[in-house]
Short mmCIF file of C-alpha atoms in Angstrom, two decimals:
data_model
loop_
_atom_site.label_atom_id
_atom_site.label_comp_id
_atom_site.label_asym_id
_atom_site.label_seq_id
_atom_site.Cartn_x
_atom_site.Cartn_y
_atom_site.Cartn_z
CA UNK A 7 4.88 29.19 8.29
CA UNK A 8 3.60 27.25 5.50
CA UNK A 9 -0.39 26.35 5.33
CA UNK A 10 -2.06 24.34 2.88
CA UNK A 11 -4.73 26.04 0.40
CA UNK A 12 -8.34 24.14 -0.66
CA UNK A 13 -6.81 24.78 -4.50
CA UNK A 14 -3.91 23.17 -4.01
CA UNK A 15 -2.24 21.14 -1.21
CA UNK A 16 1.60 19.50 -0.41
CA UNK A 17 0.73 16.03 -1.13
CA UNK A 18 2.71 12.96 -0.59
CA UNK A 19 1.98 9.33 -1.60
CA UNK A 20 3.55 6.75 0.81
CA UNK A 21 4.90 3.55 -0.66
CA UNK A 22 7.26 0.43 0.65
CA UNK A 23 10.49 1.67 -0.15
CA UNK A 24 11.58 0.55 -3.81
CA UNK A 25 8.10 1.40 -5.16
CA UNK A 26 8.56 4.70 -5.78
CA UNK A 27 8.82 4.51 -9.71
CA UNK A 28 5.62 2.02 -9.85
CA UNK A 29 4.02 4.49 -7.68
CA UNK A 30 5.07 7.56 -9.94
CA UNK A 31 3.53 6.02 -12.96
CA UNK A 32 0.45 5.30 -11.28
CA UNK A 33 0.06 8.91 -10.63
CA UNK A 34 0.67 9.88 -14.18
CA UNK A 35 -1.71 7.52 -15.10
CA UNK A 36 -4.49 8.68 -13.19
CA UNK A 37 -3.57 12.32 -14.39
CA UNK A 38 -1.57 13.73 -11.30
CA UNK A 39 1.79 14.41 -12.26
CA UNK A 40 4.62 13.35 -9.35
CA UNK A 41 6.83 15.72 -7.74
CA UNK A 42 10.44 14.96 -6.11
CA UNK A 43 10.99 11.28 -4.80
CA UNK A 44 12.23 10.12 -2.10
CA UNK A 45 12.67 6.92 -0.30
CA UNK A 46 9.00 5.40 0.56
CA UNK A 47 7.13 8.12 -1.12
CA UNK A 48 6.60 10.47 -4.03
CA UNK A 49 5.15 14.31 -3.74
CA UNK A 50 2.40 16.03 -5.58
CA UNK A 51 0.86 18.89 -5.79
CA UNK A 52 -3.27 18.16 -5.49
CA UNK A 53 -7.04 20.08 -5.10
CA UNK A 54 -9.46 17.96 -2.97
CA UNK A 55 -10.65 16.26 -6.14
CA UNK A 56 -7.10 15.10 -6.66
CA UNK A 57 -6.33 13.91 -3.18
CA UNK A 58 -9.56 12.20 -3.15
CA UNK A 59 -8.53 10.41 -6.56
CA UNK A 60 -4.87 8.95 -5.69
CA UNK A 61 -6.78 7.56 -2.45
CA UNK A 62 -9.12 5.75 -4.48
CA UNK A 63 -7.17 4.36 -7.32
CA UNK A 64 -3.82 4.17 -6.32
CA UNK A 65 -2.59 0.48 -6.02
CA UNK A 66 0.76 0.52 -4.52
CA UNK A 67 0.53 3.42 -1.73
CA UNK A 68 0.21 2.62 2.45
CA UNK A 69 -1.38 6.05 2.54
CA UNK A 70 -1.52 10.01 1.44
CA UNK A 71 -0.56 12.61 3.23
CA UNK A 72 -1.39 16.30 2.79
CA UNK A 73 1.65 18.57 4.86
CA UNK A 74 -0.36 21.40 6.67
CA UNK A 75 2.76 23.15 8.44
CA UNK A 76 6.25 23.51 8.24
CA UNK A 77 8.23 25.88 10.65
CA UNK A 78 11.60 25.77 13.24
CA UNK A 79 10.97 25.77 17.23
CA UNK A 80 14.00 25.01 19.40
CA UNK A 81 12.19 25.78 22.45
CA UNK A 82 8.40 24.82 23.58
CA UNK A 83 7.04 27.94 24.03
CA UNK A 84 7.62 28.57 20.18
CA UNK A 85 5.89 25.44 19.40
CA UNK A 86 2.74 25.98 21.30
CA UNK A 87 3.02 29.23 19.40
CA UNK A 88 3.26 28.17 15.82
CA UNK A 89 1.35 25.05 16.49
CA UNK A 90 -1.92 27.10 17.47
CA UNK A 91 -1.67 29.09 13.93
CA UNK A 92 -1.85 25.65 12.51
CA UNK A 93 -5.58 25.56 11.21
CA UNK A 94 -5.96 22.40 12.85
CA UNK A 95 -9.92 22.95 11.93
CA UNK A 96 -9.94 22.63 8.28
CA UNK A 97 -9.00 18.90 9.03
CA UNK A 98 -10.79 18.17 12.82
CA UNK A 99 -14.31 18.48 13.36
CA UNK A 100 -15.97 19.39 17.04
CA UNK A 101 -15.83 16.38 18.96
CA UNK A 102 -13.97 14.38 16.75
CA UNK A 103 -10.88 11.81 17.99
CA UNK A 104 -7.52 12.60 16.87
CA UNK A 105 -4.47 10.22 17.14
CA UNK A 106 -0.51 11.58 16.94
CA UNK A 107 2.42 10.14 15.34
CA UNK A 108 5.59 12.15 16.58
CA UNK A 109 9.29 11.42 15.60
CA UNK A 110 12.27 14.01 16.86
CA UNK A 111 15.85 13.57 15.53
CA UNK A 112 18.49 15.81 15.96
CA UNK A 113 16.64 18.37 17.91
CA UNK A 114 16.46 20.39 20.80
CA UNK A 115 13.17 19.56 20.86
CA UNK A 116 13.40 15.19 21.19
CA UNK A 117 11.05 14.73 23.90
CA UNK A 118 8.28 13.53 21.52
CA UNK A 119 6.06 12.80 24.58
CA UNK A 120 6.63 16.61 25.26
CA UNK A 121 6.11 17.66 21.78
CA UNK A 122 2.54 15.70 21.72
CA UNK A 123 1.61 17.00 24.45
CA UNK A 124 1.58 20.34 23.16
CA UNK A 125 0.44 19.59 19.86
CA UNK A 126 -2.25 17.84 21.41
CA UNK A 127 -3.32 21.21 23.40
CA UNK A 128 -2.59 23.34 20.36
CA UNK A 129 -5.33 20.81 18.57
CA UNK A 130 -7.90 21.21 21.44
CA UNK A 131 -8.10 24.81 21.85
CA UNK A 132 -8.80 25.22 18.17
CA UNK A 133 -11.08 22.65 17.78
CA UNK A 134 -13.69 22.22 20.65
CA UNK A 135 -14.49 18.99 22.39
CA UNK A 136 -11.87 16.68 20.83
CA UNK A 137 -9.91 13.66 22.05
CA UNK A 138 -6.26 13.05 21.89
CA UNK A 139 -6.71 8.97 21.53
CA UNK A 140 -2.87 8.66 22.41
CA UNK A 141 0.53 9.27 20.44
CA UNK A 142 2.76 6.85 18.70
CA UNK A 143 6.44 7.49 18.72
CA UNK A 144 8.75 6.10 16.53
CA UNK A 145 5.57 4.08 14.64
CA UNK A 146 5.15 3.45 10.99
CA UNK A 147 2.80 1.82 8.55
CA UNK A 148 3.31 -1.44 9.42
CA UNK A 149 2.44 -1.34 13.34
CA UNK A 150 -1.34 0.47 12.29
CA UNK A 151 -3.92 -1.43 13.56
CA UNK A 152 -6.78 1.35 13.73
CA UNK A 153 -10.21 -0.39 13.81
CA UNK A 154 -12.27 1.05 11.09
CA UNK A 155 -15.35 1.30 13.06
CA UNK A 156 -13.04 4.23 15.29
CA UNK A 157 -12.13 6.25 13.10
CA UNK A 158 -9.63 9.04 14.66
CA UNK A 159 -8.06 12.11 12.58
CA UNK A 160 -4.08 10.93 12.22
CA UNK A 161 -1.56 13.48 12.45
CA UNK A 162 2.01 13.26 11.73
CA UNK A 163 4.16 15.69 13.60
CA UNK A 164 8.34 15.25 12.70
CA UNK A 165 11.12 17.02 14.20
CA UNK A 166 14.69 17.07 12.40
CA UNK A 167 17.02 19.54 12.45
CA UNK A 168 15.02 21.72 14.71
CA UNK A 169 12.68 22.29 11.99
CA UNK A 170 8.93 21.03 12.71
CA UNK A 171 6.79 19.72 9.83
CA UNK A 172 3.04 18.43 10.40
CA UNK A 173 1.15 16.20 7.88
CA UNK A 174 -2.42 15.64 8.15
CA UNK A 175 -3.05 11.58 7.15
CA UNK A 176 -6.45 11.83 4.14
CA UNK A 177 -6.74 7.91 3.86
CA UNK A 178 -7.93 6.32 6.94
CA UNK A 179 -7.22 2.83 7.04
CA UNK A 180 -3.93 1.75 5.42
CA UNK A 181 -4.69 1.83 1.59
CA UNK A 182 -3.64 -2.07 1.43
CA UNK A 183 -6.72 -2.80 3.44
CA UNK A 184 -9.26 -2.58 0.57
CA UNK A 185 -11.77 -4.57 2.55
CA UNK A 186 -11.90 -7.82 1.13
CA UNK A 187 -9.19 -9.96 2.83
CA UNK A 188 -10.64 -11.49 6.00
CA UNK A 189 -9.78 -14.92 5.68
CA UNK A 190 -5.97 -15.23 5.57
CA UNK A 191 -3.43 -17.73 4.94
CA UNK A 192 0.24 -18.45 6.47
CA UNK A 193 2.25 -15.39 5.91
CA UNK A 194 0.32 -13.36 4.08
CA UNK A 195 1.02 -10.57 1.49
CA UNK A 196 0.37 -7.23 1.58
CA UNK A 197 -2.56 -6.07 -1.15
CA UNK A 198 -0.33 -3.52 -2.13
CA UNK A 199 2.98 -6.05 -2.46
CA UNK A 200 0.89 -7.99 -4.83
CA UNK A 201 -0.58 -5.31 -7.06
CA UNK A 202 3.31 -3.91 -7.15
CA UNK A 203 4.21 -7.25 -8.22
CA UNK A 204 1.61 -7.33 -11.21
CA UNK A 205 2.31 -3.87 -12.05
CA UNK A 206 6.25 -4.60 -12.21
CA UNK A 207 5.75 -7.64 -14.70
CA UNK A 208 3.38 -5.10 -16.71
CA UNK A 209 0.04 -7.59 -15.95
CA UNK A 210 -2.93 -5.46 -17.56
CA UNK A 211 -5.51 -8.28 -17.26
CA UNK A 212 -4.73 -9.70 -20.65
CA UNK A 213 -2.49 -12.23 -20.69
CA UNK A 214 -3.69 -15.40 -18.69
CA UNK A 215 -2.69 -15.37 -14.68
CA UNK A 216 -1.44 -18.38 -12.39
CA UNK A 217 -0.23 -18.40 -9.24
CA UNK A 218 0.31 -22.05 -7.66
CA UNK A 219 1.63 -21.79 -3.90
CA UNK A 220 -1.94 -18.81 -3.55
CA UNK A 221 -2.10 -18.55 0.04
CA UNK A 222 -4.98 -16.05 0.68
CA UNK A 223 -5.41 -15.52 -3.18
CA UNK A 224 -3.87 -11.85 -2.68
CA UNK A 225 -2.30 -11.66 -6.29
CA UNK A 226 -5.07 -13.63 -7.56
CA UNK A 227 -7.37 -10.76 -6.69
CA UNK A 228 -5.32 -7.95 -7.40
CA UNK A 229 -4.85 -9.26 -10.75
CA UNK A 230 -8.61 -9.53 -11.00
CA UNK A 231 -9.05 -5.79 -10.07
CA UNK A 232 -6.78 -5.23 -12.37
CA UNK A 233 -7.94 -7.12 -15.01
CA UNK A 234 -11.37 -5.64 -14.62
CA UNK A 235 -10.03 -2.16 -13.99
CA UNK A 236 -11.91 -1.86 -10.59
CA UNK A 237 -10.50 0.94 -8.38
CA UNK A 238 -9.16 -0.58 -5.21
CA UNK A 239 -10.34 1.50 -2.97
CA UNK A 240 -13.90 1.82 -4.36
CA UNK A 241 -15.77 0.15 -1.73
CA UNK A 242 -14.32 1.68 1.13
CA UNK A 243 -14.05 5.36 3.00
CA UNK A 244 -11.50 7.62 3.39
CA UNK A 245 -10.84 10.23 5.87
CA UNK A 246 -10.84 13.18 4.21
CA UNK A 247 -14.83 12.23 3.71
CA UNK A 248 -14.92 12.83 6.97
CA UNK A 249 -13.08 16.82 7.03
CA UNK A 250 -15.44 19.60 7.79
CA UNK A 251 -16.21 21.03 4.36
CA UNK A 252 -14.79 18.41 2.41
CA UNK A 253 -16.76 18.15 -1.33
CA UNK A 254 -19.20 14.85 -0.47
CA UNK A 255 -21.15 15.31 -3.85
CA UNK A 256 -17.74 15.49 -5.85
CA UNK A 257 -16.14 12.44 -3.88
CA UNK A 258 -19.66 10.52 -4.39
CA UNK A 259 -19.37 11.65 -8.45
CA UNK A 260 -15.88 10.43 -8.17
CA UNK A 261 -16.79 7.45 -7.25
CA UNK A 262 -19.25 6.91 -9.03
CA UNK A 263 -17.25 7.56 -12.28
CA UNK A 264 -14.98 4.73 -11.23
CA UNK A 265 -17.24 2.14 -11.15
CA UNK A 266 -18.12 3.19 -14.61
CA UNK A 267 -15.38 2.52 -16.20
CA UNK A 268 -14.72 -1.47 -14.15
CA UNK A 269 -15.22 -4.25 -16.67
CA UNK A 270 -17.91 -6.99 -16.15
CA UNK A 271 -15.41 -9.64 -16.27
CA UNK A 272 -11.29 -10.18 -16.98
CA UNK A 273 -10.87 -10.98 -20.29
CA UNK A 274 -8.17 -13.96 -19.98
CA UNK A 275 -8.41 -16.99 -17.25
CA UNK A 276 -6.79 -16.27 -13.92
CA UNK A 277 -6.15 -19.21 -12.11
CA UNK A 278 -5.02 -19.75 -8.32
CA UNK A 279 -3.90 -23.12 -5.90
CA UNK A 280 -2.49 -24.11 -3.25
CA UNK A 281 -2.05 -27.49 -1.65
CA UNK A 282 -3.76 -26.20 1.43
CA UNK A 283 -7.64 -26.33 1.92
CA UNK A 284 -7.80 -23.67 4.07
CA UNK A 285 -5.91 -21.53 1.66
CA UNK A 286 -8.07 -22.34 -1.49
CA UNK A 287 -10.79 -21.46 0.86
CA UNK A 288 -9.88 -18.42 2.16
CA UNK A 289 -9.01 -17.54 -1.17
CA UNK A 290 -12.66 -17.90 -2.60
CA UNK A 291 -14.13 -15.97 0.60
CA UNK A 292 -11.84 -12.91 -0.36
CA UNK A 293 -12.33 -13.29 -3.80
CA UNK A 294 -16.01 -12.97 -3.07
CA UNK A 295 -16.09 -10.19 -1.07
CA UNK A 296 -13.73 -8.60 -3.58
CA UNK A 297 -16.29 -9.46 -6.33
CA UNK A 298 -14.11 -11.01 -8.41
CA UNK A 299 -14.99 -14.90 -7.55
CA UNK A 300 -16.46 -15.19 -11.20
CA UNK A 301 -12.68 -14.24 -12.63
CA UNK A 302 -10.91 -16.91 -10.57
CA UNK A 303 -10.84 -20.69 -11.16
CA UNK A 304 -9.95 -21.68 -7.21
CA UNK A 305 -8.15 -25.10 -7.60
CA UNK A 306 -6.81 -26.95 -4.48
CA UNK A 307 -3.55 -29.02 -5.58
CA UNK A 308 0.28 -29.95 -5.25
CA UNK A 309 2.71 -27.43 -7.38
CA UNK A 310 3.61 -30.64 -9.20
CA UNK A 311 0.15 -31.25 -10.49
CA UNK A 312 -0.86 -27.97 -11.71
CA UNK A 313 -2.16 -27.44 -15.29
CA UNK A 314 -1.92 -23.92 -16.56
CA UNK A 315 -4.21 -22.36 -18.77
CA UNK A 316 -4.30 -22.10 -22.79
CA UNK A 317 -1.62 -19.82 -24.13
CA UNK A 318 1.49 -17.91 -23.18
CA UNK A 319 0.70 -16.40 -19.77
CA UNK A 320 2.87 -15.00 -16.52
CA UNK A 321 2.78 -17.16 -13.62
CA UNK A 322 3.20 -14.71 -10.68
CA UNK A 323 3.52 -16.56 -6.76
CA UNK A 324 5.14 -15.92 -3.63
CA UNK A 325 6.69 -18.98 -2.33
CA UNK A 326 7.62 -19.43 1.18
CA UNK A 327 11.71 -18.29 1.91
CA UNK A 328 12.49 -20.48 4.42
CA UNK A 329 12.91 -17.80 7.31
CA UNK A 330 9.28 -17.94 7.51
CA UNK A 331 6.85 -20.65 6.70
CA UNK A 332 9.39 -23.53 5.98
CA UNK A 333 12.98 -23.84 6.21
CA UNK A 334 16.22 -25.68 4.75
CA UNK A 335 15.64 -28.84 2.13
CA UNK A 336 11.77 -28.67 1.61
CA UNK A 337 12.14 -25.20 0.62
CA UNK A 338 15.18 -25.72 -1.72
CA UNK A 339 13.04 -28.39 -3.06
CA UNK A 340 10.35 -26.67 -3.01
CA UNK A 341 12.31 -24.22 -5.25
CA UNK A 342 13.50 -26.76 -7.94
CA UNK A 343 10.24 -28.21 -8.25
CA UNK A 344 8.72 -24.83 -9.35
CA UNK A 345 11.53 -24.46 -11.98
CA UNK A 346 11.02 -28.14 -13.07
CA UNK A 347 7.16 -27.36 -13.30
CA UNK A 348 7.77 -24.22 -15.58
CA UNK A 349 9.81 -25.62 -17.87
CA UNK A 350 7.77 -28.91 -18.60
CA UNK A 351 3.89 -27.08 -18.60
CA UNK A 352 4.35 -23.72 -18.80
CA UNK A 353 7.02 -23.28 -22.00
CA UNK A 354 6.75 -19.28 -23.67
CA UNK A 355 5.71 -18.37 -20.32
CA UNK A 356 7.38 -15.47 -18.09
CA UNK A 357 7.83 -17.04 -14.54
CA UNK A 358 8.24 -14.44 -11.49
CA UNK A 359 8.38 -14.75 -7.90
CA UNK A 360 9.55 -13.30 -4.39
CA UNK A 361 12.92 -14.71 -3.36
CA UNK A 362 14.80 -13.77 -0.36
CA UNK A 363 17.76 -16.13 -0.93
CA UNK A 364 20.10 -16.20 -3.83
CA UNK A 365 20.83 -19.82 -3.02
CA UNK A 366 16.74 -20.53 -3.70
CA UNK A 367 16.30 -18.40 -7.12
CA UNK A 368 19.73 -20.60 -7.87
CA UNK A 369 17.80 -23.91 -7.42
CA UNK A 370 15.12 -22.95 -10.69
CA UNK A 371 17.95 -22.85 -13.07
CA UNK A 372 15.97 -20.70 -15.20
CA UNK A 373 18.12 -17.41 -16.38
CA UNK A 374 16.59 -15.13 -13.70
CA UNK A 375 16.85 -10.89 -13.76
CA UNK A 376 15.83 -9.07 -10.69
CA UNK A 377 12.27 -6.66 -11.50
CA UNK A 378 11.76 -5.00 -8.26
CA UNK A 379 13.21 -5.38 -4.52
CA UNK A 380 11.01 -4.45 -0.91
CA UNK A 381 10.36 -5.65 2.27
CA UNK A 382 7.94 -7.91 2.96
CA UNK A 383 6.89 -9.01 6.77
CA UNK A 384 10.48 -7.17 7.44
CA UNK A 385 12.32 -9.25 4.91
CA UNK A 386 14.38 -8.16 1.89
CA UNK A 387 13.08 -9.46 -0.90
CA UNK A 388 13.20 -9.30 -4.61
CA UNK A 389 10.56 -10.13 -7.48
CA UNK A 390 12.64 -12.33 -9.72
CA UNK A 391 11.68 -12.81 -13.77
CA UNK A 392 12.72 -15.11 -16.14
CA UNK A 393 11.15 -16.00 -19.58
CA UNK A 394 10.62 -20.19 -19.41
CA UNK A 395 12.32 -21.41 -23.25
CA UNK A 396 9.59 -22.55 -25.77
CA UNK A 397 9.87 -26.23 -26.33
CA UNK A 398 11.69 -27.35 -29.88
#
């Protein structure tokens, strides 16, 4: 049976499937280098210090994982064996809440209510006085709804091909929620779509920033953090703070270091709409409890009246797609307008967007090249480019 090490632990970044490679440079650039990838996530190999690190400056991952087991049971006995070896305490403090994600395919063991259950004991016989707050089966990222004032340890427990692997969770909270977003708009977009997004056109805070149709000012602020080079998860905690032993003076210098190195303010305009007064507002309440309100001009205004600022900039937005917000003419209209608008105030400009319908991206008639595809809400999408012609 595997076990992880304090030196050096089986780590694994979770991403949206089809950020993988956005993901991988991240990693590089924060001086971890990524492992094999796979769909919705990328290994590494990390020391607390490390682990600590991709949870506080990686922009694009749901979460990161450390793998603490790995061994084959085909009968129950042998996993209330093995799982009691597991040293459940390195992660679980006395009296501490744990919560259970388990998933069985293809074998023998596929009662995941079963195998819980005696995970669950394994867990509580190692580590006195704590609660089993329920398992999930079958969950992922997207169904979390943990409240951050109950924190409870999350472990991972898969079965496939007979073979068991358990992965302790060292974030907490989903990564996207970096604590700022409160007040939110129609359909909004995950913190970690947008900073994808702005990492796929290559945004590094120094090129100006628009995005007309804002919503909750999402991209907006994640251009912002990255414009200022603010850490996204610096004002928030993580749960491998909360592991018996875990280095608090080196996660606290850690820290620390990050905020360092943040700019005082993004060096080119960023600029966000929306025709909606609730979303221009709830756009300046995140951006202020992001502390970036200083960075944004908030305007509220129609797509068609939008001025963008000086100089060739990217102009980044997520429309609606007309399975969602709006459907049928006003969205191909919607559509058109946004091409018409590029071309006649934003000339020498690079133009990108979500699209989840060929037919839509078709009504810009700009020549469009496909930058990144993912889910959003459920939905395919893609982030579409194009560079708008300079005028003459």
């Amino acid at each position: 049976m595997k076990s992880p090490k304090t030196s050096g632990r089986d780590c694994y970044a979770v991403v949206a499937p089809g950020l993988e490679q956005l993901a991988s440079a991240e990693l590089r650039s924060i001086g971890i280098e990524p492992g094999a990838t796979e769909p919705g996530g990328i290994a590494f190999r990390g020391n607390d210090a490390s682990l600590f690190e991709a949870n506080l400056r990686l922009r694009t991952a749901s979460r990161v994982i450390v793998r603490i087991a790995e061994f084959r049971a085909t009968a129950f006995h042998e996993l209330e064996r093995l799982a009691r070896s597991v040293p459940w305490d390195v992660f679980v403090a006395p009296g501490s809440a744990v919560r259970l994600r388990v998933t069985c395919r293809k074998s023998r063991l596929y009662h995941s209510d079963g195998v819980a259950q005696r995970v669950g004991g394994a867990i509580t016989r190692r580590v006195g006085g704590v609660t089993i707050t329920g398992a999930k089966r079958e969950a992922d990222d997207d169904a979390e709804s943990e409240a951050p004032d109950q924190p409870a340890q999350l472990f991972l427990v898969r079965f496939a091909h007979d073979v068991c692997t358990i992965s302790v969770d060292s974030s907490g909270e989903l990564l996207h929620r970096r604590g700022y977003r409160l007040a939110t708009a129609k359909a909004p977009l995950r913190e970690t779509l947008a900073a994808a997004m702005l990492l796929a056109m290559d945004y590094r805070g120094t090129v100006p920033l628009m995005d007309p149709m804002c919503g909750a000012g999402t991209i907006a602020i994640e251009a912002a953090l990255i414009a200022r080079r603010i850490a996204p998860g610096i004002t928030r905690a993580f749960a491998c703070e909360r592991w018996p032993g875990a280095p608090t003076k080196r996660f606290a210098e850690q820290r620390a270091a990050a905020r360092t190195e943040s700019l005082p303010r993004a060096a080119s305009p960023i600029v966000a709409s929306d025709r909606d007064a609730g979303g221009a507002a709830a756009t300046l309440a995140n951006a202020e409890r992001a502390g970036v309100a200083t960075d944004i001009e908030v305007r509220r205004g129609a797509l068609s009246g939008m001025t963008p600022p000086a100089g060739r900039g990217l102009l980044l937005t997520n429309p609606p797609y007309g399975v969602r917000a709006s459907a049928g003419s006003e969205v191909r209209n919607l559509y058109a307008q946004l091409g018409n608008v590029a071309r006649a105030k934003c000339a020498g400009w690079t133009i990108a967007f979500l699209s989840a319908d060929r037919a839509m991206e078709a009504q810009l008639k700009l020549p469009l090249t496909e930058a990144l595809r993912f889910k959003n809400g459920g939905i395919p999408v893609r982030l579409m480019r194009a560079e708008v012609p300079a005028h003459g």
